[in-house]
Amino acid sequence: MSKMFTAAILIMVMQFGANAQVLPNVKLSTLGGANFQTQQLNEIEGKPVVLSFWATWCIPCLNELTAINDNLDDWKKESKFEFYAISEDDSRTAKRVPALVNGKGWNFNVLLDKNQDLKRELNLMNIPYTMVIKDGKIIYRQAGYVAGNENELYKIIKENQ
Amino acid sequence: MLLKKIIIALVVLSSTHVKAQLSGGFESNSALYIDDAKIKLEQIEARQRFRSNNYLRLDYKLKDFTAGVQLESYEPKALLNYSPNLNKTDLGTYYIKYKNDQLRLEATAGHFYEQFGSGLVLRTWEDRQLGIANSIAGGMIKYSPLETIHITALYGKQRNGLGFDFTDGTFAGLNTEVELSSLLKIKKVKFGIGLSYVNRNEKKQVYAGLNKNTFLTSLRGDFSAGGFTADVEYAFKSKDALVEFNSVRPDLQFDGDAYLLNLGYTKNRFGINANFRRTENFGFYSQRKSAGNVYNEAVLNYVPALTKQYDYSLTNIYVYAAQPNLSFEPNRNKAGEIGGQVGLFYQFKKETPLGGKYGTSIAVNYAQWHGLKGRYDAVQRKYAADKIAFGQKYYRDASLEIRKKWNKKWSSVFTYLNQYYNARYVEEATGEVNTNTVVFDNTLRLKKSKSIRLELQHQWADAGFKNWVASQLEYNFNATWSLFALDLYNYGNNTANDRLHYYNFGSSFNKGAYRVQLGYGRQRGGLICVGGVCRFVPQSAGLSLSLNYSF
């Protein structure tokens, strides 16, 4: 096990100098059931794209998305960015997603990652997890959510206009 | 040695190719079990008090190719109640994948995760908390001859433990999805169909009179128009032997089937969703002898509990687990389950009496599940179940959740849950429990990104553990640091000695892709459930440390 730790630490150190990771191309679906290739997100040029990974049963995720939704109109007036909430609900709860999103009156894009393919490719262990990509490169990651994290997120959005 | 070679190879490769990319993640969950006056490890477990589960995943991408490995280490031993097959350090998964979006082609050799439709006939996935890692090792091809037609074919064996350890069955699967409305260029409504077939061949263990092939098949359709959605699925399992107490009974063979119906309707600020499902003898494992095992090993399909998944500690004491399996026992015969749930979401507008200044959001949910009504003969091992009839009640819950922001600083979530839980059937234990649970979860925002979260919970129960009270306090210094303390107190327990406090305190650090959490306290014993699949853990006390990093 100590070898594995050494390896993990070695890789972490190496990654400091490495190029930013690119978002992999994975097939998701929209709330309407259409296919959505994540490559489309990499092709958005010149503005930050925020991806927030969540699920209907995850209370901190709902806290985060509620806080973001409350601020979204103000943020959009000041800055240019795209926002996508990516649901990690599996077939147990995925059917609840459209009802919940509409029932909460959320005004942002929602995508479904039904067998956690994107989550797995990005090596995300837990949700909530938020990342910002710009011109296809991942420039910011935040694991977990506590009240106030959305201010940090907005700072990143503003810095990358 | 193997580990070193793989890492060196990946590092060399990624440094020589400019366009290549190395990504991955590391997760470590450790515990040091320390007995206290009330909670002690069982003697056999106490031989190893420090336990650690570790996962290192590396993916290397060059043009259309991706290759990757996941190394897993359970040393000196895996955390309490993980499968004994997870031990020492070895390769967990390994694969190479070719993906070309222009050709609409993807081919994988090695380990992969896949799901057909809703997962009723095939789903492989990883859940580290549950100890589920049931990837298929073999080959998979995904090809879309047209943009609206998707075909997946796979062949392989299922992972069991580490390294090159697989279960006995070999299986082949085929899945087709057709987006009919798009194919026919219909725009106003959307509909499609899906068809799956999975065959398991188990010839390692031969039983007279038992076919070595067992198959599952599923036909499904979906429809949506405006805010309305509907989808329906029928799945069938061919005759398979009954497995009792880990022994295969070739003399007793039964087929199985499943019906699933989902309906939904949404409008601005309103959404409703209903699910109905009936399963009869529909558990499916990649080797017969694993049927019904406690570690969820060799599971090949996904039959989740269709109930709302709650996220607070006291709402997760009596969790319903789906009951798709067939078992005979006088006065506790089971052949499957029938039931459903309805969920409703509504947002009261801002500046209305109920909405207040910021709007109020409510969620209501109702779920009820029964056994299959029919005629059972536990002695002869025979039964006949009615198609649409409700047998013994297994579970029911009704809940209300209100989410309210009072002012710029203070917001709350109020949850009320009422449950009926039939432990006799769901856990094969004894008794029935009726509960009422309330949770009041408050967040207070302070200056400079500081915040406090206070959770207050109470559960009234007429049986089982009886009453509980719980609370949790969290102080967040900023987005990076937080401290937490919580206590669950089973003050109503019938046995004075079991009226325990399950306290926990600790700190967590989150920075970018790093997460570290350190805690000390007591862990309540019982079922840990994710997605309606559960793992039993005994109660324990001690230190816990978890580390996460992804890149």
XYZ file of C-alpha atoms in Angstrom:
712
model
C 0.000 0.000 0.000
C 2.841 2.372 0.781
C 3.957 1.952 -2.841
C 0.562 3.037 -4.011
C 0.713 6.118 -1.800
C 4.151 6.945 -3.134
C 2.835 6.563 -6.666
C -0.169 8.751 -5.926
C 1.990 11.473 -4.395
C 4.444 11.277 -7.278
C 1.635 11.747 -9.769
C 0.129 14.641 -7.824
C 3.488 16.408 -7.823
C 3.963 15.777 -11.533
C 0.548 17.154 -12.286
C 1.481 20.587 -10.984
C 3.513 21.212 -14.083
C 1.227 19.381 -16.472
C -1.186 20.793 -19.012
C -4.736 21.421 -17.894
C -7.016 18.480 -18.490
C -9.484 18.514 -21.351
C -13.098 17.536 -20.828
C -13.581 14.041 -22.338
C -16.259 13.521 -24.964
C -19.056 11.493 -23.391
C -22.663 10.985 -24.471
C -25.138 12.525 -22.028
C -28.801 13.275 -22.577
C -30.921 16.379 -22.215
C -34.070 16.530 -20.099
C -36.037 16.122 -23.323
C -34.250 12.831 -23.989
C -32.015 14.037 -26.840
C -28.371 12.977 -27.013
C -25.794 15.514 -25.931
C -22.079 15.048 -26.651
C -19.896 16.829 -24.108
C -17.612 17.786 -26.998
C -20.110 20.626 -27.560
C -19.003 22.138 -24.264
C -15.360 22.106 -25.353
C -16.327 23.996 -28.496
C -17.779 26.975 -26.622
C -15.178 29.682 -27.216
C -14.036 32.644 -25.196
C -16.204 32.299 -22.103
C -16.197 30.089 -19.052
C -18.521 27.084 -18.897
C -19.527 25.939 -15.417
C -20.384 22.276 -14.838
C -22.039 21.390 -11.569
C -22.419 17.685 -10.770
C -25.435 16.894 -8.589
C -28.264 14.424 -7.881
C -31.879 14.740 -6.740
C -31.116 12.984 -3.417
C -28.017 15.031 -2.546
C -28.946 17.830 -0.118
C -25.682 19.845 -0.405
C -26.072 19.673 -4.209
C -29.585 21.113 -3.964
C -28.279 23.799 -1.606
C -25.598 24.712 -4.116
C -27.898 24.805 -7.136
C -30.523 26.793 -5.229
C -27.877 29.352 -4.235
C -26.591 29.555 -7.802
C -30.100 29.869 -9.225
C -30.796 32.761 -6.831
C -27.746 34.582 -8.162
C -27.909 33.567 -11.794
C -29.818 36.582 -13.136
C -27.427 39.042 -11.479
C -24.341 37.148 -12.595
C -25.599 36.912 -16.199
C -26.092 40.683 -16.301
C -22.443 41.253 -15.382
C -20.582 38.377 -16.985
C -20.682 36.046 -19.949
C -20.702 32.332 -19.081
C -22.652 29.120 -19.606
C -23.994 26.983 -16.786
C -24.813 23.251 -16.913
C -26.025 21.133 -14.007
C -25.143 17.490 -14.703
C -27.347 14.995 -12.893
C -25.655 11.825 -11.637
C -28.993 10.214 -10.768
C -29.110 6.593 -11.893
C -32.237 4.829 -13.090
C -33.592 4.752 -9.564
C -34.076 8.527 -9.455
C -33.340 9.844 -12.972
C -37.059 10.041 -13.749
C -37.458 12.536 -10.913
C -35.036 14.998 -12.471
C -37.382 16.814 -14.940
C -40.099 17.116 -12.282
C -37.652 18.474 -9.710
C -35.963 20.923 -12.098
C -39.291 22.365 -13.251
C -40.770 22.220 -9.773
C -37.923 24.358 -8.493
C -38.193 26.757 -11.398
C -34.507 26.402 -12.236
C -33.464 28.450 -15.228
C -30.311 26.680 -16.332
C -29.389 23.767 -18.580
C -29.604 20.290 -17.057
C -27.970 17.174 -18.502
C -28.251 13.531 -17.422
C -25.282 11.182 -16.910
C -27.356 8.072 -16.250
C -24.652 5.441 -15.818
C -22.077 7.915 -14.448
C -19.864 7.674 -17.547
C -18.688 11.291 -17.378
C -18.259 11.159 -13.610
C -16.095 8.060 -14.006
C -13.999 9.517 -16.831
C -13.364 12.635 -14.760
C -12.562 10.550 -11.672
C -15.040 12.399 -9.499
C -15.561 10.413 -6.336
C -18.273 12.407 -4.646
C -20.853 15.013 -5.456
C -21.410 17.936 -5.305
C -18.480 18.722 -7.556
C -18.128 21.879 -9.594
C -15.718 22.633 -12.393
C -15.131 25.479 -14.805
C -13.833 24.905 -18.309
C -12.680 27.483 -20.800
C -11.813 26.767 -24.432
C -11.940 23.067 -23.641
C -9.533 23.187 -20.684
C -10.521 22.523 -17.095
C -9.419 25.638 -15.197
C -11.107 25.210 -11.821
C -12.375 22.371 -9.649
C -14.188 22.385 -6.340
C -15.130 19.222 -4.481
C -18.017 19.522 -2.020
C -20.177 22.542 -1.255
C -20.652 24.777 1.761
C -22.674 27.989 1.829
C -20.571 30.736 0.295
C -18.729 28.569 -2.248
C -20.812 30.166 -4.985
C -19.030 33.495 -4.332
C -15.719 31.778 -4.985
C -17.146 30.304 -8.178
C -18.348 33.687 -9.389
C -14.904 35.154 -8.753
C -13.453 32.549 -11.140
C -16.122 33.372 -13.722
C -15.291 37.091 -13.520
C -11.549 36.479 -13.747
C -12.028 34.543 -16.944
C -14.066 36.967 -19.005
C 6.702 -4.239 -9.236
C 3.764 -4.336 -11.606
C 2.581 -1.029 -10.210
C 5.946 0.602 -10.691
C 6.182 -0.594 -14.294
C 2.741 0.726 -15.168
C 3.458 4.123 -13.662
C 6.841 4.456 -15.307
C 5.318 3.448 -18.651
C 2.545 6.027 -18.320
C 4.891 8.797 -17.227
C 7.312 8.107 -20.061
C 4.492 7.939 -22.582
C 2.884 11.175 -21.439
C 6.191 13.047 -21.466
C 7.129 11.926 -24.967
C 3.819 12.722 -26.629
C 2.797 16.333 -26.474
C -0.796 15.578 -27.402
C -1.122 12.777 -24.900
C -2.982 13.272 -21.676
C -2.655 11.585 -18.345
C -5.590 11.888 -15.977
C -6.753 9.997 -12.969
C -7.780 10.040 -9.382
C -6.786 8.810 -5.981
C -9.104 7.935 -3.131
C -8.210 6.600 0.265
C -10.576 5.715 3.112
C -9.019 4.521 6.347
C -10.165 3.753 9.844
C -8.475 3.036 13.118
C -11.041 1.204 15.222
C -10.754 2.092 18.885
C -13.024 0.357 21.375
C -14.757 2.496 23.933
C -16.810 1.605 26.997
C -19.874 0.676 24.923
C -18.748 -0.189 21.426
C -16.255 -2.937 20.825
C -15.094 -4.750 17.726
C -15.827 -8.430 17.499
C -12.841 -10.491 18.539
C -12.156 -11.812 15.068
C -12.207 -8.279 13.618
C -10.140 -6.816 16.462
C -7.011 -8.587 15.225
C -6.592 -5.814 12.704
C -7.629 -2.426 14.021
C -6.222 -0.300 11.242
C -8.025 -0.779 7.915
C -7.666 1.033 4.648
C -9.329 0.991 1.199
C -7.352 2.740 -1.547
C -8.000 3.331 -5.221
C -5.657 4.815 -7.783
C -6.978 5.278 -11.284
C -4.873 6.329 -14.249
C -6.061 6.995 -17.780
C -3.790 7.730 -20.664
C -5.257 9.274 -23.797
C -3.628 9.648 -27.172
C -5.749 10.680 -30.160
C -8.605 8.175 -30.456
C -7.116 5.726 -27.976
C -7.474 5.638 -24.192
C -5.851 3.088 -21.948
C -6.240 2.893 -18.225
C -5.829 0.944 -15.036
C -7.306 1.077 -11.586
C -5.124 -0.197 -8.784
C -6.754 -1.103 -5.538
C -5.243 -1.714 -2.187
C -6.950 -3.108 0.896
C -4.091 -3.230 3.340
C -3.526 -4.277 5.979
C -7.195 -5.190 5.522
C -10.392 -3.786 3.963
C -12.748 -1.667 6.107
C -15.348 -3.551 8.164
C -17.729 -5.808 6.263
C -16.320 -5.456 2.768
C -16.141 -8.700 0.832
C -13.194 -10.945 1.774
C -12.420 -11.025 -1.963
C -11.174 -7.451 -1.631
C -7.773 -7.899 -0.029
C -4.121 -6.977 -0.559
C -2.992 -4.792 -3.466
C -3.620 -5.635 -7.089
C -5.102 -4.475 -10.348
C -8.800 -3.775 -10.106
C -9.586 -2.883 -13.701
C -7.611 -2.363 -16.918
C -8.765 -1.464 -20.406
C -7.945 -0.015 -23.776
C -10.558 1.876 -25.758
C -10.784 3.208 -29.283
C -13.342 5.927 -29.900
C -13.992 7.740 -33.125
C -16.914 10.151 -33.188
C -16.891 10.587 -36.989
C -17.241 6.853 -37.471
C -19.693 6.722 -34.544
C -17.697 3.788 -33.287
C -16.342 2.824 -29.895
C -14.524 -0.419 -29.111
C -13.233 -1.487 -25.696
C -11.078 -4.420 -24.686
C -10.608 -5.127 -20.998
C -12.872 -3.899 -18.211
C -15.907 -1.721 -18.878
C -19.097 -0.505 -17.224
C -22.334 -0.622 -19.150
C -26.068 -0.285 -18.698
C -28.867 -1.445 -21.025
C -31.979 0.740 -20.760
C -33.012 1.180 -17.132
C -30.589 -1.537 -16.041
C -33.251 -4.207 -15.389
C -31.436 -6.713 -17.624
C -27.866 -5.420 -17.356
C -25.982 -2.859 -15.358
C -22.412 -2.913 -14.156
C -21.126 -0.092 -11.999
C -18.750 0.906 -9.257
C -19.765 2.123 -5.822
C -16.864 2.176 -3.425
C -19.005 2.880 -0.379
C -20.956 -0.299 -1.058
C -17.964 -2.304 -2.219
C -19.595 -2.831 -5.621
C -17.163 -3.046 -8.520
C -18.721 -5.439 -10.976
C -17.254 -4.367 -14.301
C -17.260 -6.787 -17.209
C -13.904 -7.923 -18.553
C -14.002 -8.787 -22.219
C -14.918 -6.823 -25.311
C -17.567 -4.256 -26.153
C -18.411 -2.528 -29.416
C -20.762 0.429 -29.712
C -21.754 1.466 -33.175
C -24.358 3.829 -34.581
C -25.063 3.005 -38.253
C -27.247 6.126 -38.369
C -27.339 9.056 -35.988
C -30.605 7.704 -34.600
C -29.775 4.000 -34.274
C -27.417 2.772 -31.564
C -26.143 -0.770 -31.197
C -24.030 -2.222 -28.397
C -22.614 -5.725 -28.366
C -20.553 -7.135 -25.512
C -19.015 -10.370 -24.380
C -17.087 -11.217 -21.255
C -16.891 -12.336 -17.676
C -17.638 -10.354 -14.557
C -15.048 -9.060 -12.160
C -14.970 -10.649 -8.738
C -12.345 -9.405 -6.307
C -9.011 -8.260 -7.674
C -6.572 -9.078 -10.429
C -7.741 -11.786 -12.784
C -10.493 -13.160 -10.612
C -13.836 -13.574 -12.400
C -17.172 -15.203 -11.628
C -18.126 -18.512 -13.256
C -20.556 -17.242 -15.869
C -19.639 -15.977 -19.310
C -22.136 -13.664 -20.902
C -23.021 -11.992 -24.126
C -25.267 -8.996 -24.532
C -26.851 -7.048 -27.328
C -28.653 -3.730 -27.026
C -30.391 -1.624 -29.654
C -31.935 1.798 -29.268
C -33.827 3.496 -32.058
C -34.866 7.154 -31.872
C -37.912 6.525 -34.042
C -39.353 10.031 -34.143
C -36.034 11.552 -35.237
C -35.559 8.770 -37.781
C -38.995 9.566 -39.224
C -38.270 13.313 -38.968
C -41.205 13.910 -36.626
C -40.621 17.024 -34.552
C -43.673 17.648 -32.376
C -43.515 14.466 -30.363
C -40.573 12.284 -29.508
C -40.621 8.496 -29.271
C -38.227 5.623 -29.452
C -37.797 1.944 -28.691
C -35.130 -0.207 -27.126
C -34.470 -3.928 -27.184
C -31.926 -5.845 -25.095
C -30.798 -9.427 -24.798
C -28.324 -10.842 -22.279
C -27.277 -14.487 -22.103
C -25.382 -16.096 -19.257
C -23.527 -19.320 -19.898
C -22.465 -21.171 -16.804
C -20.778 -24.432 -17.661
C -18.210 -24.636 -14.908
C -20.839 -26.093 -12.642
C -22.988 -28.633 -14.449
C -26.274 -29.722 -12.959
C -28.396 -32.506 -14.435
C -31.561 -31.117 -15.941
C -30.427 -27.504 -15.798
C -29.757 -25.580 -18.983
C -26.310 -23.989 -18.879
C -27.724 -20.919 -20.628
C -30.033 -18.422 -18.947
C -31.205 -15.318 -20.775
C -32.811 -11.992 -19.991
C -34.554 -9.859 -22.543
C -36.181 -6.451 -22.405
C -38.421 -4.445 -24.710
C -39.131 -0.823 -23.966
C -40.557 2.338 -25.433
C -40.558 5.999 -24.521
C -42.751 8.883 -25.542
C -42.721 12.599 -24.836
C -44.750 15.567 -26.008
C -44.835 19.029 -24.489
C -44.337 18.620 -20.773
C -45.581 15.019 -20.768
C -43.332 11.945 -20.724
C -44.089 8.234 -20.501
C -41.993 5.151 -20.775
C -42.732 1.503 -20.350
C -40.600 -1.638 -20.150
C -41.212 -5.356 -20.056
C -38.376 -7.728 -19.177
C -38.270 -11.510 -19.022
C -35.849 -13.976 -17.449
C -35.731 -17.578 -18.694
C -35.976 -20.532 -16.323
C -33.258 -20.681 -13.745
C -32.610 -22.807 -10.684
C -33.697 -21.669 -7.252
C -30.738 -20.971 -4.957
C -31.299 -21.629 -1.271
C -28.658 -21.142 1.413
C -25.958 -20.919 -1.288
C -26.922 -24.235 -2.809
C -28.270 -24.496 -6.335
C -31.487 -26.517 -6.687
C -31.649 -27.756 -10.313
C -34.832 -29.621 -9.433
C -36.587 -26.315 -8.769
C -36.637 -23.982 -11.764
C -38.563 -20.756 -12.231
C -38.677 -18.001 -14.816
C -39.204 -14.355 -13.935
C -40.393 -11.069 -15.357
C -40.647 -7.350 -14.681
C -42.973 -4.521 -15.720
C -41.999 -0.894 -15.359
C -44.035 2.222 -16.104
C -42.906 5.822 -15.587
C -45.074 8.881 -16.143
C -44.153 12.529 -15.795
C -45.610 15.945 -16.385
C -43.935 19.310 -15.972
C -44.956 22.913 -16.341
C -43.182 26.027 -15.209
C -42.613 25.779 -11.411
C -44.477 22.442 -11.256
C -43.446 18.858 -11.819
C -44.979 15.469 -11.077
C -43.525 12.032 -11.587
C -44.958 8.566 -11.002
C -43.333 5.123 -11.201
C -44.984 1.744 -11.106
C -43.090 -1.538 -11.119
C -43.779 -5.219 -10.642
C -40.910 -7.703 -10.440
C -41.231 -11.448 -10.059
C -38.132 -13.582 -9.435
C -35.938 -10.993 -11.106
C -32.608 -11.028 -9.325
C -29.797 -11.892 -11.752
C -26.240 -12.839 -10.875
C -23.269 -13.698 -13.046
C -22.922 -17.019 -11.230
C -25.804 -18.951 -9.696
C -24.163 -19.710 -6.387
C -23.871 -15.960 -5.643
C -27.648 -15.407 -5.707
C -28.688 -13.273 -2.764
C -25.152 -12.860 -1.330
C -24.725 -10.179 1.345
C -21.830 -8.388 -0.338
C -23.761 -7.616 -3.540
C -21.152 -9.512 -5.517
C -21.768 -10.842 -9.026
C -24.868 -8.667 -9.454
C -25.587 -8.290 -13.140
C -28.792 -6.267 -13.241
C -30.116 -3.275 -11.350
C -33.414 -3.402 -9.506
C -33.278 -0.304 -7.319
C -35.847 0.489 -4.646
C -38.235 2.953 -6.279
C -38.678 5.109 -3.221
C -37.341 8.571 -2.504
C -33.734 8.498 -1.390
C -33.315 10.546 1.798
C -30.100 12.214 2.856
C -30.438 12.794 6.621
C -29.174 10.355 9.249
C -32.502 9.628 10.966
C -34.395 9.351 7.677
C -31.965 6.571 6.741
C -32.577 4.166 9.621
C -35.397 2.209 7.967
C -34.451 2.128 4.301
C -36.432 0.045 1.870
C -34.410 -2.302 -0.315
C -36.066 -3.739 -3.432
C -37.322 -7.333 -3.066
C -37.137 -8.905 -6.534
C -36.057 -12.383 -5.401
C -37.885 -15.640 -4.911
C -37.594 -17.440 -1.579
C -39.709 -19.983 0.279
C -40.183 -20.054 4.007
C -43.401 -20.862 5.877
C -45.164 -17.543 6.613
C -42.475 -15.582 4.790
C -42.757 -16.625 1.148
C -41.525 -14.042 -1.318
C -41.679 -14.037 -5.107
C -41.077 -10.378 -5.880
C -42.676 -7.020 -5.255
C -45.298 -4.688 -6.641
C -45.743 -1.007 -5.961
C -44.917 2.492 -6.955
C -44.324 6.051 -5.979
C -45.488 9.543 -6.839
C -43.334 12.638 -6.424
C -44.512 16.212 -6.761
C -42.510 19.436 -6.841
C -43.826 22.974 -6.719
C -42.333 26.427 -6.356
C -44.456 29.208 -4.840
C -43.705 32.441 -6.658
C -41.766 35.284 -5.116
C -43.850 38.087 -3.630
C -46.908 35.892 -2.952
C -48.252 35.056 0.537
C -46.709 31.546 0.528
C -43.710 32.467 -1.559
C -42.492 35.388 0.522
C -39.625 37.507 -0.703
C -37.542 34.659 -2.176
C -40.069 32.002 -3.150
C -40.804 28.716 -1.353
C -40.120 25.322 -2.787
C -41.981 22.164 -1.751
C -41.573 18.471 -2.570
C -44.101 15.779 -1.681
C -43.492 12.068 -2.100
C -45.506 8.907 -1.545
C -44.263 5.345 -2.059
C -45.839 1.987 -1.279
C -44.545 -1.546 -1.888
C -46.087 -4.970 -1.399
C -45.178 -8.585 -1.915
C -46.873 -10.483 -4.731
C -50.238 -11.905 -3.812
C -50.595 -15.545 -4.748
C -50.685 -19.126 -3.601
C -47.459 -20.337 -2.034
C -46.454 -23.807 -0.939
C -43.258 -23.590 1.079
C -43.019 -27.352 1.511
C -43.345 -28.292 -2.158
C -41.556 -25.099 -3.235
C -44.341 -24.105 -5.597
C -46.175 -20.858 -6.114
C -48.478 -18.998 -8.462
C -48.567 -15.212 -8.175
C -51.395 -12.978 -9.395
C -50.446 -10.366 -11.967
C -51.964 -7.229 -10.511
C -52.708 -7.881 -6.852
C -51.093 -6.580 -3.697
C -49.861 -9.093 -1.147
C -48.153 -8.485 2.171
C -47.287 -4.814 2.709
C -43.486 -4.337 2.816
C -43.042 -0.590 2.987
C -44.817 2.736 2.733
C -43.612 6.283 3.130
C -45.014 9.766 2.786
C -42.860 12.850 3.001
C -43.003 16.602 2.720
C -40.010 18.844 2.192
C -40.193 22.634 2.371
C -37.243 24.749 1.336
C -37.366 28.367 2.361
C -35.011 31.316 2.309
C -36.041 33.676 5.118
C -33.645 36.496 4.370
C -30.256 37.064 2.778
C -28.526 35.239 5.613
C -30.817 32.473 6.772
C -32.313 29.599 4.806
C -33.945 26.362 5.954
C -35.075 22.970 4.762
C -37.873 21.335 6.725
C -38.551 17.630 6.170
C -41.337 15.454 7.533
C -41.311 11.702 6.883
C -43.847 9.071 7.863
C -42.887 5.418 7.302
C -44.183 1.911 7.685
C -41.379 -0.660 7.521
C -41.935 -4.382 7.584
C -38.579 -5.649 8.892
C -39.891 -9.210 8.858
C -39.945 -9.234 5.073
C -37.466 -6.523 4.069
C -34.603 -7.543 6.351
C -35.797 -11.052 7.137
C -35.664 -9.968 10.766
C -38.663 -9.497 13.018
C -41.245 -6.834 13.602
C -42.940 -3.950 11.908
C -42.099 -0.320 12.544
C -44.097 2.905 12.153
C -42.096 6.104 12.288
C -42.528 9.853 12.188
C -39.403 11.880 11.554
C -38.831 15.621 11.411
C -35.682 17.380 10.255
C -35.012 21.087 10.473
C -31.870 22.004 8.552
C -30.669 25.610 8.821
C -27.908 27.512 7.092
C -26.764 30.860 8.364
C -24.441 32.922 6.192
C -21.962 35.087 8.066
C -19.495 37.639 6.776
C -16.598 36.781 4.458
C -17.832 33.395 3.194
C -18.186 32.028 6.717
C -21.301 30.020 7.434
C -22.962 27.849 10.062
C -25.214 24.878 9.435
C -27.383 23.456 12.179
C -29.437 20.314 11.661
C -32.043 19.219 14.222
C -33.762 15.849 13.882
C -36.177 13.702 15.797
C -37.686 10.305 15.096
C -40.629 8.720 16.864
C -40.893 4.979 16.274
C -43.283 2.463 17.844
C -40.907 -0.495 17.512
C -37.395 -1.352 16.327
C -34.925 1.118 17.815
C -37.782 3.338 19.098
C -37.045 7.059 19.467
C -34.000 8.962 18.297
C -32.877 12.542 18.517
C -30.028 13.917 16.457
C -28.289 17.134 15.696
C -25.382 18.309 13.645
C -23.448 21.554 13.780
C -21.095 22.616 11.043
C -18.920 25.691 11.006
C -17.405 26.716 7.703
C -14.478 29.114 8.019
C -14.421 29.572 4.246
C -14.789 27.430 1.144
C -11.753 25.420 2.254
C -12.053 24.602 5.950
C -14.905 23.344 8.029
C -15.476 21.769 11.412
C -18.377 19.504 12.282
C -19.855 17.811 15.316
C -22.885 15.563 15.369
C -24.712 13.266 17.710
C -27.423 10.670 17.190
C -28.975 9.587 20.463
C -31.142 6.477 20.627
C -32.757 7.572 23.889
C -35.915 5.517 23.356
C -34.281 2.114 22.956
C -36.033 -0.620 24.949
C -32.719 -1.912 26.247
C -31.133 0.595 28.613
C -27.668 -0.544 27.563
C -28.371 0.291 23.916
C -29.420 3.881 24.597
C -26.242 5.101 22.998
C -24.946 8.397 21.722
C -23.397 8.040 18.284
C -21.260 11.152 18.273
C -18.769 12.250 15.675
C -16.618 15.297 15.261
C -13.973 16.278 12.822
C -12.773 18.609 10.169
C -12.700 18.705 6.410
C -10.442 20.476 3.985
C -11.486 21.142 0.377
C -9.188 22.878 -2.005
C -9.629 22.551 -5.728
C -9.575 18.865 -6.553
C -8.293 17.891 -3.092
C -10.521 16.769 -0.268
C -9.369 15.550 3.133
C -11.638 14.641 6.020
C -10.623 13.537 9.486
C -13.111 12.432 12.094
C -13.423 10.700 15.419
C -16.482 9.073 16.883
C -18.982 6.281 16.699
C -20.616 4.789 13.637
C -24.145 3.461 13.965
C -24.505 -0.123 12.789
C -27.036 -0.998 10.144
C -27.555 -0.724 6.441
C -25.604 1.743 4.338
C -27.662 2.223 1.200
C -26.814 3.928 -2.042
C -29.351 3.850 -4.850
C -31.483 1.361 -2.971
C -28.662 -1.169 -2.802
C -27.513 -1.733 0.761
C -24.519 -3.029 2.663
C -24.639 -4.012 6.291
C -22.035 -2.566 8.649
C -21.605 -3.373 12.348
C -21.354 -0.456 14.765
C -17.854 0.765 15.435
C -15.869 3.528 17.077
C -12.589 5.177 16.237
C -10.758 7.495 13.899
C -11.473 7.871 10.216
C -9.520 9.581 7.482
C -10.473 10.047 3.861
C -8.466 11.578 1.049
C -9.605 12.394 -2.482
C -7.752 13.832 -5.393
C -8.571 13.856 -9.077
C -6.690 15.309 -11.986
